[in-house]
Structures are given as structure tokens and as C-alpha cells.
CSV table of C-alpha atoms in Angstrom, one decimal:
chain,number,residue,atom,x,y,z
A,1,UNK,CA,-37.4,-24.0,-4.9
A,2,UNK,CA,-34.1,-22.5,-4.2
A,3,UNK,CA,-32.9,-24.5,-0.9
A,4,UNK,CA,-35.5,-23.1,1.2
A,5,UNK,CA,-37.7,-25.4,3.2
A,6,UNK,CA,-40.6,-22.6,3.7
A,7,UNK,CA,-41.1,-19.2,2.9
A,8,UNK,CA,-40.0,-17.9,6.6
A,9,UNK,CA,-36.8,-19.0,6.2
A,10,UNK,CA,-36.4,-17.8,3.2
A,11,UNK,CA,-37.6,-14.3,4.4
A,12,UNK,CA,-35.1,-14.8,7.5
A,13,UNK,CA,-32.5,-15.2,4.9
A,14,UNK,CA,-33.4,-12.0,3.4
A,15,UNK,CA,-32.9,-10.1,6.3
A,16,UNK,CA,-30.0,-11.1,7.3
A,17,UNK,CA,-28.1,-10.4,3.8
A,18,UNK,CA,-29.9,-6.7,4.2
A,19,UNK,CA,-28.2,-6.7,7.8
A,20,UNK,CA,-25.1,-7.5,6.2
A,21,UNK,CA,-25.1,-5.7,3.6
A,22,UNK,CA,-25.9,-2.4,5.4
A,23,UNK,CA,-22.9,-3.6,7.8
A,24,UNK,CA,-20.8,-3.0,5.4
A,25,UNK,CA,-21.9,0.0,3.3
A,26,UNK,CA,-21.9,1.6,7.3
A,27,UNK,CA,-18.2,0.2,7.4
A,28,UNK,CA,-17.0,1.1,4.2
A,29,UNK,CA,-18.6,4.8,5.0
A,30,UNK,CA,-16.3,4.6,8.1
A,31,UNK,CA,-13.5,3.8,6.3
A,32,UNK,CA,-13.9,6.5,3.4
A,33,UNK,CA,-14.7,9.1,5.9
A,34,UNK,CA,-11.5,8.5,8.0
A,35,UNK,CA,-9.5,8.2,4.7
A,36,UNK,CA,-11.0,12.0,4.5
A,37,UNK,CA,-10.2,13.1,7.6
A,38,UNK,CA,-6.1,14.1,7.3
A,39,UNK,CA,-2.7,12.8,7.6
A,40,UNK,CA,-2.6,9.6,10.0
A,41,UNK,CA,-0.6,9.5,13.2
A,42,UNK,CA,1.0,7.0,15.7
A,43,UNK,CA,-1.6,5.3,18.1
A,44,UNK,CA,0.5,5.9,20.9
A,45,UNK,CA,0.4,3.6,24.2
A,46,UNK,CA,-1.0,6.9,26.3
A,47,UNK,CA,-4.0,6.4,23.7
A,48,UNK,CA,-4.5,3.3,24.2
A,49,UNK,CA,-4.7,3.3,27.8
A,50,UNK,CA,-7.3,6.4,27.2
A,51,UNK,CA,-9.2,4.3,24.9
A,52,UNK,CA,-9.3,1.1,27.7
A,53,UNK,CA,-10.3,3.9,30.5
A,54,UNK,CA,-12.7,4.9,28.2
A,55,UNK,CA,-14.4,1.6,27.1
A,56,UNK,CA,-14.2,0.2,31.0
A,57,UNK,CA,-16.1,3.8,31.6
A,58,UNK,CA,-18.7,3.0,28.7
A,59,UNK,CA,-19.1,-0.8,29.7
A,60,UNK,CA,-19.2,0.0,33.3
A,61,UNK,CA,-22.6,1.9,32.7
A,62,UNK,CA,-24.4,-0.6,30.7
A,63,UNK,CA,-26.9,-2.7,32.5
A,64,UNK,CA,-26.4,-5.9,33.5
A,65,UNK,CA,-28.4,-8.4,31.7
């Protein structure tokens, strides 16, 4: 019943919706809390090139898979 062909899937199913869900409380957290946080401000192309050199530092010390 319900469009599920067996009970794993339907348990799968659940899962992922809790995933998601929990995605986007986490986001909407994010959001709220920078809302919070002061006055915005210009992004700025000097932070942007901080934020690449930062990322390439981060992604640079990840293992390879």
C-alpha cells in the first residue's frame, strides 16, 4: 500500500525525507543566525580571492579517493 514495492524501500524513503528535512532546518538555522549577526557588507573581489585561496587550501588537504 502507498507506492511502495517492499518495506525497505519504504524505510529508505523515510530516511531520506529526515535527511532532507534536517538539511533544511540546518539551512534555515544558517540563515536566521546570519540575519542576526549585524548590518551586511559588500563581498568584495579581495574576499573572494581569500575565499578561492582558502577552499583550494581546504580541498588541497582532502584525500584522494
Amino acid at each position: 500500500a502507498g507506492g511502495y514495492s517492499s518495506v525497505s524501500e519504504y524505510v529508505r524513503d523515510l530516511v531520506r525525507e529526515d535527511q532532507k528535512r534536517q538539511t533544511q532546518e540546518n539551512l534555515e538555522a544558517l540563515l536566521l543566525e546570519a540575519t542576526r549577526s549585524g548590518p551586511g557588507r559588500e563581498f568584495t573581489k579581495a574576499d573572494w580571492e581569500a575565499l578561492r585561496r582558502e577552499l583550494a587550501k581546504r580541498l588541497a588537504k582532502r584525500p584522494v579517493k
